[in-house]
C-alpha cells in the first residue's frame, strides 16, 4: 500500500519531538504536524528529572540541555523537610530547572538533524484509520485541507488532543485544583534555598530559579479562585507568597503571568489499531512533583523503537502492544502520586499542618523512605513488569556501566539498538543474524551477568554467567532465545562469529 510516510505525528511538543527523532534515527519516514505557526516560547514545564536526562543521554543531547539550566540537588518540600537527590545512582543526581522551550529546542534540533520532517502551521483536523493505512487530513498555512496517507498515526497533541477526540477515546477523570497563579519574575532578595516551597493554612507558594536571574513562582489561595480568564496581578502573587513563606523576596518585573487549573485524567488504552496516544494526550495530572513532561518524554522513549521495529517488520509478536502494557501503569502511578502529593501540600486546617510537617520531616530523614521518595520523584525507580521466573534485573532501568572500550553504556545506546553486555567473548554464533539490531559490549569490570539492554535503557533479559560458566552451549541457546523474544527473527545473512568489544 502506497503511503506518504510511515508515521504521522500530531504535535511538536516534547513527546512528538523525541518520538520523531527516534523514528528518524531508525530510518523510519516520519512527519510531525504542528498547528502552531512557530516554535513555542512558553516555559510551562521547568523541571527535568534524572530519568529523563538519562533518556536524553542515551540520545546524546543531555549535556547540551544541562548547560541551559540549573541543577538542584535538594528539594524543599513542606515545613522545611528536604528531599536529597544527590545520592541518586545516576550521572544526573539532581533535578534540572530549565524552561520547557529549551527542552523542545534541543529535541527539535536533534530530530531535524536525524532527518525528521517537522511542519508548523499544520493542524491535524481529521483522520480515518483503515486496516493497513491511516488517512490524515491536515489544514496547512494556506487554510486548505490536504490528505496524507501514513502507516501509523501518533497523537502527541497534548491535553486537548484532536486525535483522542476523533478516536472517541474516553478521557475519564476530574479537575483537582483551580485558579493556580503562575509568574516568571525577578527577585530583589532571592531565597537562599534553591527551590523554595511552603503551604500554610489556605496559601501555597513554590519558587524555583531558572539560573539566569528569572524565577518561576506558583501561588495558590484556597479562598480566591476566580475564573482562569481573570488576569493575574503581581500584588495577588506577592500577597500569597508572603502568607505562605513570610516574605515576597522583593518580587518585580513579571515577564509572564497566567492562571491555570489542573485535572487528573487518563485514557483507558494507549493504542487503538494504527493510532497511538502519547504524553498529555494520554494522561494529565496535578503539577505537584513536576512529572507531566517527564512522563510524556518517557512515553515517547518507550514507543519509538517499538514502532520503528513494527514499521520495519522485525517486531516480535506483541512488542507494540507492550507500549500500552508498560506505560499505562506508569501513567496511572504518576496520577496517583502527584494527586497524593498535592493533597499533602495543600493540607487545609492549620491544626493539621504541624502533623504534616512532622511526617514529611521524618520521611525524608529515614534513609529507606528518603531513597524511595527520591527514586519516585526522579523516575529512577521506574521499572517494567517481568515474568515471575526472570532474573531480578529484568524490566529494571539499566545502570550506566563503564565499558571496556572506555565508553559508557548510555553512549553505546546512542545508535538506537539493543546492547548485549557480557564479560569476555560471547559464545560463537550466538548473535548471528542480529548485527543490524544488537551491539555487543563488554563492561570495564566483570559483572557476572549477561544482559540484553533495550534501546530505551531498560533490561530486556539477563542471566547470571557464574551459574553457567562451563556451559557455552546453554548460554548461546539462552542468548538466542532472548534475542528472538525481543529482537525478532534473525536476518538471513551469512553466519559470522561476533566477538564482544
Ligand atoms: C503551568 C505548567 C507547569 C508545568 N510544569 C511542569 C514541570 O515542571 N515538569 C513537568 O514534567 N511537566 C510540567 N507541566 C506539564 C508539561 O508542560 C506537559 O506535560 C508537556 O508539555 C506534555 O508534552 P506533550 O508533548 O505531550 O504535549 P504538549 O506540550 O501540550 O504539546 C502538544 C502539541 O500539539 C500541538 N497540537 C495540538 N493539537 C494539534 C493538532 N490538531 N494538530 C497538530 N498539532 C496539534 C500543540 O500546539 C502542542 O504544540 C506543566 C504544565 C503547565 C501548564
Coordinates of C-alpha atoms and ligand atoms in Angstrom, one line a residue:
X1 CA 0.0 0.0 0.0
X2 CA 1.5 3.4 -1.0
X3 CA 2.0 5.8 1.9
X4 CA 3.4 9.4 2.0
X5 CA 5.3 8.4 5.2
X6 CA 5.5 5.6 7.7
X7 CA 4.4 7.6 10.7
X8 CA 2.4 10.8 11.1
X9 CA 2.8 12.5 14.4
X10 CA 0.3 15.2 15.6
X11 CA 2.0 17.7 17.8
X12 CA 5.6 19.1 18.1
X13 CA 5.7 19.2 21.9
X14 CA 8.4 17.3 23.9
X15 CA 6.6 14.0 23.2
X16 CA 6.2 14.4 19.4
X17 CA 9.8 15.7 19.0
X18 CA 11.5 13.0 20.9
X19 CA 9.5 10.4 19.1
X20 CA 10.2 11.9 15.7
X21 CA 14.0 11.9 16.5
X22 CA 13.9 8.2 17.5
X23 CA 11.9 7.2 14.4
X24 CA 14.1 9.2 12.1
X25 CA 17.3 7.7 13.7
X26 CA 15.9 4.2 12.9
X27 CA 15.4 5.2 9.3
X28 CA 11.6 5.5 9.5
X29 CA 9.9 8.1 7.3
X30 CA 8.0 10.4 9.7
X31 CA 6.4 13.8 9.6
X32 CA 5.3 15.9 12.6
X33 CA 2.3 18.2 12.1
X34 CA 2.2 21.1 14.5
X35 CA -0.7 23.5 14.5
X36 CA 1.3 26.4 16.0
X37 CA 2.9 28.8 13.4
X38 CA 6.3 28.5 15.1
X39 CA 8.2 27.0 18.0
X40 CA 6.7 27.7 21.4
X41 CA 8.4 30.3 23.7
X42 CA 6.4 29.2 26.8
X43 CA 8.1 27.9 29.9
X44 CA 5.3 25.6 31.1
X45 CA 7.4 22.8 32.5
X46 CA 10.7 23.7 34.1
X47 CA 11.7 20.5 35.9
X48 CA 13.6 17.8 34.1
X49 CA 14.1 14.8 36.3
X50 CA 17.1 12.4 36.4
X51 CA 15.5 9.5 34.4
X52 CA 14.5 11.9 31.6
X53 CA 18.1 13.2 31.5
X54 CA 19.3 9.6 31.2
X55 CA 17.0 9.0 28.3
X56 CA 18.4 12.2 26.7
X57 CA 21.9 11.0 27.5
X58 CA 21.1 7.8 25.5
X59 CA 20.4 10.1 22.6
X60 CA 23.5 12.3 23.1
X61 CA 21.7 15.5 24.0
X62 CA 21.6 15.6 27.8
X63 CA 24.8 17.5 28.3
X64 CA 23.5 20.3 26.0
X65 CA 20.3 20.6 27.9
X66 CA 22.1 20.5 31.3
X67 CA 24.1 23.5 30.0
X68 CA 20.9 25.6 29.7
X69 CA 19.7 25.2 33.3
X70 CA 20.5 24.9 36.9
X71 CA 20.9 21.6 38.8
X72 CA 19.0 21.4 42.1
X73 CA 20.1 18.5 44.3
X74 CA 17.8 19.2 47.3
X75 CA 14.1 19.8 47.2
X76 CA 12.5 21.7 50.0
X77 CA 9.1 20.1 50.4
X78 CA 7.0 21.5 53.2
X79 CA 7.8 22.8 56.7
X80 CA 11.5 22.7 56.0
X81 CA 11.6 19.0 55.1
X82 CA 14.1 18.4 52.3
X83 CA 14.5 15.6 49.8
X84 CA 18.1 14.9 48.9
X85 CA 18.7 13.8 45.3
X86 CA 22.5 14.0 45.4
X87 CA 22.9 10.3 46.2
X88 CA 20.8 9.0 43.3
X89 CA 22.8 6.3 41.4
X90 CA 23.0 8.3 38.1
X91 CA 25.2 10.7 36.2
X92 CA 22.4 13.3 36.9
X93 CA 21.8 13.3 40.7
X94 CA 19.6 16.3 40.6
X95 CA 16.6 18.0 39.1
X96 CA 17.4 20.3 36.2
X97 CA 15.5 23.6 36.2
X98 CA 15.3 24.8 32.6
X99 CA 12.4 26.3 30.6
X100 CA 10.4 23.8 28.5
X101 CA 11.3 25.7 25.3
X102 CA 14.9 24.7 25.8
X103 CA 14.0 21.0 26.1
X104 CA 11.8 21.4 22.9
X105 CA 14.6 23.2 21.1
X106 CA 17.2 20.5 21.9
X107 CA 14.7 17.8 20.8
X108 CA 13.7 19.6 17.6
X109 CA 17.2 20.2 16.5
X110 CA 18.1 16.6 17.1
X111 CA 15.0 15.3 15.2
X112 CA 15.7 17.6 12.2
X113 CA 19.4 16.6 12.2
X114 CA 18.3 12.9 12.0
X115 CA 16.0 13.7 9.1
X116 CA 12.5 14.1 10.7
X117 CA 10.2 16.3 8.7
X118 CA 8.6 18.9 11.1
X119 CA 5.8 21.1 9.6
X120 CA 4.5 24.1 11.6
X121 CA 1.1 25.8 10.7
X122 CA -0.2 22.3 10.0
X123 CA -3.2 21.2 12.1
X124 CA -4.5 17.7 12.0
X125 CA -8.2 18.1 11.6
X126 CA -9.5 14.6 10.7
X127 CA -8.3 11.1 10.1
X128 CA -9.7 7.7 9.0
X129 CA -8.0 4.5 10.1
X130 CA -8.1 1.6 7.7
X131 CA -6.7 -1.9 8.0
X132 CA -3.2 -1.0 6.6
X133 CA -3.1 2.7 6.4
X134 CA -4.3 5.9 8.1
X135 CA -5.6 8.8 6.0
X136 CA -4.8 12.0 7.8
X137 CA -6.3 15.4 6.9
X138 CA -4.1 18.4 7.7
X139 CA -5.0 22.1 7.4
X140 CA -1.9 23.9 6.4
X141 CA -0.8 27.6 6.4
X142 CA -3.0 28.4 3.3
X143 CA -6.0 27.1 5.2
X144 CA -6.6 24.4 2.6
X145 CA -7.1 20.8 3.8
X146 CA -4.6 18.2 2.4
X147 CA -4.8 14.4 2.7
X148 CA -1.8 12.3 3.6
X149 CA -1.5 8.5 3.9
X150 CA 0.6 7.2 6.7
X151 CA 1.1 3.7 8.1
X152 CA 0.6 4.9 11.6
X153 CA -0.7 8.0 13.4
X154 CA 0.6 9.1 16.8
X155 CA -1.5 11.6 18.8
X156 CA 1.1 13.6 20.7
X157 CA -1.1 16.6 20.6
X158 CA -1.5 17.5 24.2
X159 CA -4.3 17.6 26.8
X160 CA -7.0 18.7 24.3
X161 CA -5.9 16.1 21.8
X162 CA -7.8 16.2 18.5
X163 CA -6.6 12.6 17.7
X164 CA -8.0 11.3 21.0
X165 CA -11.3 13.1 20.4
X166 CA -11.7 11.8 16.8
X167 CA -10.8 8.4 18.0
X168 CA -13.7 8.7 20.5
X169 CA -11.4 7.5 23.3
X170 CA -12.7 8.4 26.7
X171 CA -10.6 10.6 29.0
X172 CA -12.1 9.9 32.4
X173 CA -11.1 11.9 35.5
X174 CA -11.7 15.1 37.3
X175 CA -10.4 18.6 38.0
X176 CA -8.1 18.7 41.0
X177 CA -7.0 22.2 41.6
X178 CA -8.4 25.5 40.1
X179 CA -7.1 29.0 39.6
X180 CA -3.4 28.4 40.3
X181 CA -1.3 31.5 39.6
X182 CA 1.9 31.4 37.8
X183 CA 4.5 34.1 37.1
X184 CA 8.1 34.4 35.9
X185 CA 9.6 37.3 37.9
X186 CA 12.8 38.8 39.2
X187 CA 13.5 38.8 42.9
X188 CA 15.4 41.7 44.7
X189 CA 16.3 39.3 47.7
X190 CA 16.3 35.8 46.3
X191 CA 15.8 32.9 48.7
X192 CA 18.9 31.0 49.9
X193 CA 17.2 27.7 49.2
X194 CA 17.5 26.8 45.6
X195 CA 13.9 25.6 45.4
X196 CA 11.5 27.1 48.0
X197 CA 8.1 25.7 48.7
X198 CA 5.7 26.0 51.6
X199 CA 2.0 25.9 52.4
X200 CA 0.4 27.4 55.4
X201 CA -3.3 27.4 56.0
X202 CA -5.1 28.5 52.8
X203 CA -1.9 29.6 51.0
X204 CA 0.6 27.7 48.9
X205 CA 3.8 29.0 47.2
X206 CA 6.6 27.5 45.2
X207 CA 9.7 29.3 43.8
X208 CA 12.4 27.9 41.5
X209 CA 15.3 29.7 39.8
X210 CA 15.9 29.4 36.1
X211 CA 19.5 30.3 36.7
X212 CA 19.5 33.4 34.6
X213 CA 18.0 35.8 37.1
X214 CA 14.4 34.8 36.4
X215 CA 12.3 32.8 38.9
X216 CA 9.2 30.7 38.4
X217 CA 6.6 31.4 41.1
X218 CA 3.5 29.3 41.5
X219 CA 0.9 30.6 44.0
X220 CA -2.5 29.4 45.2
X221 CA -5.1 30.8 47.6
X222 CA -7.9 28.5 48.6
X223 CA -10.4 31.3 49.1
X224 CA -9.6 33.4 46.0
X225 CA -10.2 31.3 42.9
X226 CA -11.5 33.5 40.0
X227 CA -12.1 32.0 36.5
X228 CA -8.9 31.4 34.5
X229 CA -9.7 34.3 32.1
X230 CA -9.3 36.8 35.0
X231 CA -5.9 38.5 34.6
X232 CA -3.3 37.8 37.4
X233 CA -1.9 40.8 39.2
X234 CA 1.6 40.8 40.7
X235 CA 0.2 42.0 44.0
X236 CA -2.0 38.9 44.3
X237 CA 1.1 36.7 43.9
X238 CA 3.1 38.8 46.3
X239 CA 0.4 38.5 49.0
X240 CA 0.1 34.7 48.7
X241 CA 3.9 34.4 48.7
X242 CA 4.1 36.5 51.9
X243 CA 1.4 34.4 53.6
X244 CA 3.0 31.0 52.7
X245 CA 6.7 31.9 53.1
X246 CA 6.8 35.0 55.2
X247 CA 8.3 37.3 52.5
X248 CA 7.7 38.2 48.9
X249 CA 11.5 38.4 48.2
X250 CA 11.0 41.8 46.5
X251 CA 9.3 40.3 43.5
X252 CA 9.2 42.5 40.4
X253 CA 9.3 42.7 36.6
X254 CA 6.9 39.8 35.7
X255 CA 7.6 38.7 32.1
X256 CA 4.7 36.1 32.1
X257 CA 1.7 35.7 34.4
X258 CA -1.1 33.2 33.9
X259 CA -3.8 31.3 35.7
X260 CA -4.3 27.6 35.1
X261 CA -6.3 24.7 36.5
X262 CA -5.2 21.1 36.7
X263 CA -7.0 17.8 36.0
X264 CA -6.4 14.2 36.6
X265 CA -7.3 12.1 33.6
X266 CA -6.1 9.1 31.7
X267 CA -7.3 7.2 28.6
X268 CA -8.2 3.6 29.1
X269 CA -5.9 2.4 26.3
X270 CA -2.8 4.0 24.6
X271 CA -3.4 2.1 21.3
X272 CA -6.3 1.6 19.0
X273 CA -5.3 -0.2 15.8
X274 CA -2.9 2.0 13.9
X275 CA -3.5 5.0 16.2
X276 CA -1.3 5.6 19.3
X277 CA -1.6 8.2 22.0
X278 CA 1.4 9.5 24.0
X279 CA 2.2 12.2 26.5
X280 CA -0.5 14.7 27.7
X281 CA -2.9 13.3 25.0
X282 CA -3.0 10.1 27.1
X283 CA -2.7 11.4 30.7
X284 CA -2.8 14.6 32.6
X285 CA -2.4 15.2 36.3
X286 CA -1.6 17.7 39.1
X287 CA 1.6 19.7 38.6
X288 CA 2.9 18.5 42.0
X289 CA 6.2 16.8 41.5
X290 CA 6.7 18.2 38.0
X291 CA 6.1 14.9 36.3
X292 CA 4.0 15.8 33.2
X293 CA 6.7 16.5 30.6
X294 CA 8.9 13.8 32.1
X295 CA 6.3 11.1 31.9
X296 CA 5.5 12.3 28.3
X297 CA 9.1 12.1 27.1
X298 CA 9.5 8.7 28.6
X299 CA 6.3 7.5 26.8
X300 CA 7.9 8.5 23.6
X301 CA 11.2 6.8 24.5
X302 CA 9.3 3.6 25.1
X303 CA 7.2 3.8 22.0
X304 CA 9.8 4.9 19.4
X305 CA 11.9 1.8 19.0
X306 CA 8.8 -0.5 19.2
X307 CA 7.0 1.5 16.5
X308 CA 10.2 1.5 14.4
X309 CA 10.5 -2.3 14.7
X310 CA 6.9 -2.7 13.7
X311 CA 7.3 -0.4 10.6
X312 CA 10.5 -2.2 9.6
X313 CA 8.8 -5.6 10.0
X314 CA 11.1 -7.2 12.6
X315 CA 9.0 -6.6 15.7
X316 CA 8.3 -9.8 17.6
X317 CA 4.7 -10.7 18.4
X318 CA 3.1 -8.3 21.0
X319 CA 6.0 -5.8 21.0
X320 CA 3.9 -2.8 20.0
X321 CA 1.2 -3.7 22.5
X322 CA 3.8 -3.7 25.2
X323 CA 3.8 0.1 24.9
X324 CA 0.4 0.3 26.5
X325 CA 1.1 -2.6 28.9
X326 CA 4.2 -0.8 30.2
X327 CA 3.3 2.9 30.0
X328 CA -0.4 2.8 31.1
X329 CA 0.6 1.6 34.7
X330 CA 3.4 4.2 34.9
X331 CA 0.8 6.9 33.9
X332 CA -1.6 5.6 36.5
X333 CA 1.0 5.6 39.2
X334 CA 2.0 9.2 38.3
X335 CA -1.6 10.3 38.6
X336 CA -1.9 8.6 42.0
X337 CA 1.4 10.0 43.4
X338 CA 1.0 13.6 42.1
X339 CA -2.6 13.7 43.4
X340 CA -1.5 12.5 46.8
X341 CA 1.4 14.9 46.9
X342 CA -1.0 17.8 46.0
X343 CA -3.4 16.9 48.8
X344 CA -0.5 16.7 51.3
X345 CA 0.9 20.0 50.2
X346 CA -2.5 21.8 50.3
X347 CA -3.5 20.4 53.7
X348 CA -6.0 23.0 54.8
X349 CA -6.6 23.3 58.6
X350 CA -3.6 24.9 60.4
X351 CA -4.1 22.3 63.1
X352 CA -3.1 19.5 60.6
X353 CA -0.1 21.5 59.1
X354 CA 2.1 20.7 62.1
X355 CA 1.5 17.0 61.9
X356 CA 2.0 17.0 58.1
X357 CA 5.3 18.9 58.5
X358 CA 6.4 16.4 61.2
X359 CA 5.6 13.4 59.0
X360 CA 7.3 15.0 55.9
X361 CA 10.5 15.7 58.0
X362 CA 10.5 12.1 59.4
X363 CA 10.0 10.5 55.9
X364 CA 12.9 12.5 54.4
X365 CA 15.2 11.6 57.3
X366 CA 14.7 7.8 57.3
X367 CA 17.2 6.5 54.7
X368 CA 14.8 3.9 53.2
X369 CA 11.8 6.2 52.7
X370 CA 14.1 9.1 51.6
X371 CA 15.5 6.8 48.9
X372 CA 12.1 5.6 47.8
X373 CA 10.9 9.2 47.6
X374 CA 14.0 10.3 45.6
X375 CA 13.7 7.2 43.3
X376 CA 10.0 8.0 42.7
X377 CA 10.4 11.7 42.1
X378 CA 13.4 11.3 39.8
X379 CA 11.9 8.4 37.7
X380 CA 15.0 6.3 38.5
X381 CA 12.7 3.8 40.3
X382 CA 10.5 3.1 37.2
X383 CA 10.6 -0.5 36.1
X384 CA 8.5 -2.7 33.9
X385 CA 6.8 -6.0 34.7
X386 CA 8.9 -9.1 34.2
X387 CA 8.0 -12.8 34.1
X388 CA 7.9 -14.4 37.6
X389 CA 11.0 -16.6 37.0
X390 CA 13.1 -13.9 35.3
X391 CA 16.5 -12.7 36.5
X392 CA 16.0 -9.8 39.1
X393 CA 17.4 -7.2 36.7
X394 CA 14.7 -7.9 34.1
X395 CA 12.5 -4.9 33.5
X396 CA 14.7 -2.7 35.6
X397 CA 16.4 0.6 34.5
X398 CA 19.9 -0.2 33.2
X399 CA 22.7 1.3 35.2
X400 CA 25.1 3.4 33.1
X401 CA 28.1 0.9 33.2
X402 CA 31.6 1.9 32.1
X403 CA 32.5 -0.3 29.1
X404 CA 35.9 -1.8 28.3
X405 CA 36.2 0.4 25.2
X406 CA 36.1 3.4 27.5
X407 CA 32.6 4.4 26.6
X408 CA 29.6 4.3 28.9
X409 CA 26.6 2.0 28.3
X410 CA 24.4 5.1 27.6
X411 CA 26.9 6.2 24.9
X412 CA 26.7 2.7 23.4
X413 CA 22.9 3.1 23.2
X414 CA 23.0 6.2 21.1
X415 CA 22.5 4.5 17.8
X416 CA 19.1 3.2 19.0
X417 CA 20.0 -0.5 19.0
X418 CA 19.9 -3.1 21.8
X419 CA 23.2 -3.6 23.6
X420 CA 24.2 -7.1 24.7
X421 CA 26.5 -6.7 27.6
X422 CA 28.7 -9.6 28.8
X423 CA 32.1 -10.3 30.3
X424 CA 34.5 -11.6 27.7
X425 CA 33.7 -13.4 24.4
X426 CA 30.1 -14.3 23.5
X427 CA 29.6 -17.9 22.5
X428 CA 30.3 -18.4 18.8
X429 CA 27.3 -17.7 16.5
X430 CA 25.1 -16.6 19.4
X431 CA 24.4 -13.3 17.7
X432 CA 24.3 -14.4 14.1
X433 CA 21.6 -12.5 12.1
X434 CA 21.2 -9.8 14.7
X435 CA 24.1 -7.4 14.0
X436 CA 21.7 -4.9 12.5
X437 CA 19.8 -4.6 15.7
X438 CA 22.2 -5.5 18.5
X439 CA 25.6 -4.1 19.6
X440 CA 27.8 -6.4 21.7
X441 CA 29.7 -4.7 24.6
X442 CA 32.0 -5.7 27.4
X443 CA 31.8 -4.0 30.8
X444 CA 35.0 -2.4 32.1
X445 CA 34.9 -4.6 35.2
X446 CA 33.3 -8.1 35.3
X447 CA 29.6 -8.2 36.4
X448 CA 28.9 -11.9 36.4
X449 CA 25.8 -11.3 34.3
X450 CA 24.9 -11.2 30.7
X451 CA 22.3 -8.5 30.0
X452 CA 20.3 -7.5 26.9
X453 CA 19.6 -3.8 27.2
X454 CA 16.7 -2.3 25.3
X455 CA 17.1 0.9 23.2
X456 CA 15.2 2.8 25.9
X457 CA 17.8 1.7 28.6
X458 CA 15.8 -0.9 30.4
X459 CA 16.9 -4.5 30.9
X460 CA 15.1 -6.8 28.4
X461 CA 16.7 -10.0 29.7
X462 CA 19.5 -11.1 32.0
X463 CA 21.2 -14.2 33.2
X464 CA 23.9 -15.0 35.7
X465 CA 27.1 -16.2 33.9
X466 CA 28.6 -17.7 37.0
X467 CA 25.9 -20.4 37.2
X468 CA 26.5 -21.5 33.6
X469 CA 30.3 -20.8 33.3
X470 CA 31.1 -24.3 31.9
X471 CA 28.2 -24.5 29.6
X472 CA 28.7 -22.3 26.5
X473 CA 26.0 -24.2 24.5
X474 CA 23.4 -23.4 27.2
X475 CA 24.5 -19.8 27.3
X476 CA 24.3 -19.5 23.5
X477 CA 20.8 -21.1 23.4
X478 CA 19.6 -18.7 26.1
X479 CA 21.0 -15.7 24.3
X480 CA 19.3 -16.7 21.1
X481 CA 16.0 -17.3 22.8
X482 CA 16.3 -13.8 24.4
X483 CA 17.1 -12.2 21.0
X484 CA 14.2 -14.0 19.3
X485 CA 11.9 -12.8 22.1
X486 CA 12.9 -9.2 21.9
X487 CA 14.6 -8.6 18.6
X488 CA 12.5 -10.8 16.3
X489 CA 13.8 -13.3 13.7
X490 CA 17.4 -13.2 12.8
X491 CA 18.3 -11.6 9.4
X492 CA 19.1 -14.1 6.7
X493 CA 22.9 -13.3 6.4
X494 CA 25.9 -15.5 6.1
X495 CA 26.8 -16.7 9.7
X496 CA 29.6 -14.8 11.3
X497 CA 31.1 -15.0 14.7
X498 CA 30.8 -11.8 16.7
X499 CA 33.3 -11.1 19.5
X500 CA 32.4 -8.7 22.3
X501 CA 34.1 -5.3 22.3
Ligands
LIG1 C1 2.0 25.8 34.2 C2 2.5 24.4 33.9 C3 3.7 24.0 34.5 C4 4.2 22.7 34.2 N1 5.3 22.3 34.9 C5 5.8 21.1 34.6 C6 7.1 20.6 35.2 O1 7.7 21.3 35.9 N2 7.5 19.4 34.9 C7 6.8 18.6 34.0 O2 7.3 17.5 33.7 N3 5.7 19.0 33.4 C8 5.1 20.2 33.7 N4 4.0 20.6 33.1 C9 3.3 19.7 32.1 C10 4.0 19.8 30.7 O3 4.0 21.1 30.2 C11 3.3 18.8 29.8 O4 3.1 17.6 30.4 C12 4.1 18.6 28.5 O5 4.1 19.7 27.7 C13 3.4 17.5 27.7 O6 4.1 17.3 26.4 P1 3.3 16.9 25.1 O7 4.3 16.9 24.0 O8 2.6 15.6 25.4 O9 2.1 17.9 24.9 P2 2.2 19.5 24.6 O10 3.5 20.1 25.2 O11 1.0 20.1 25.0 O12 2.4 19.5 23.0 C14 1.3 19.2 22.2 C15 1.5 19.9 20.9 O13 0.5 19.5 20.0 C16 0.0 20.6 19.2 N5 -1.3 20.3 18.7 C17 -2.5 20.3 19.4 N6 -3.5 19.9 18.6 C18 -3.0 19.7 17.4 C19 -3.5 19.3 16.1 N7 -4.8 19.1 16.0 N8 -2.7 19.2 15.1 C20 -1.3 19.5 15.2 N9 -0.8 19.9 16.4 C21 -1.6 20.0 17.5 C22 0.1 21.8 20.3 O14 0.1 23.0 19.6 C23 1.3 21.4 21.0 O15 2.5 22.1 20.5 C24 3.5 21.9 33.3 C25 2.3 22.3 32.7 C26 1.8 23.6 32.9 C27 0.6 24.1 32.3

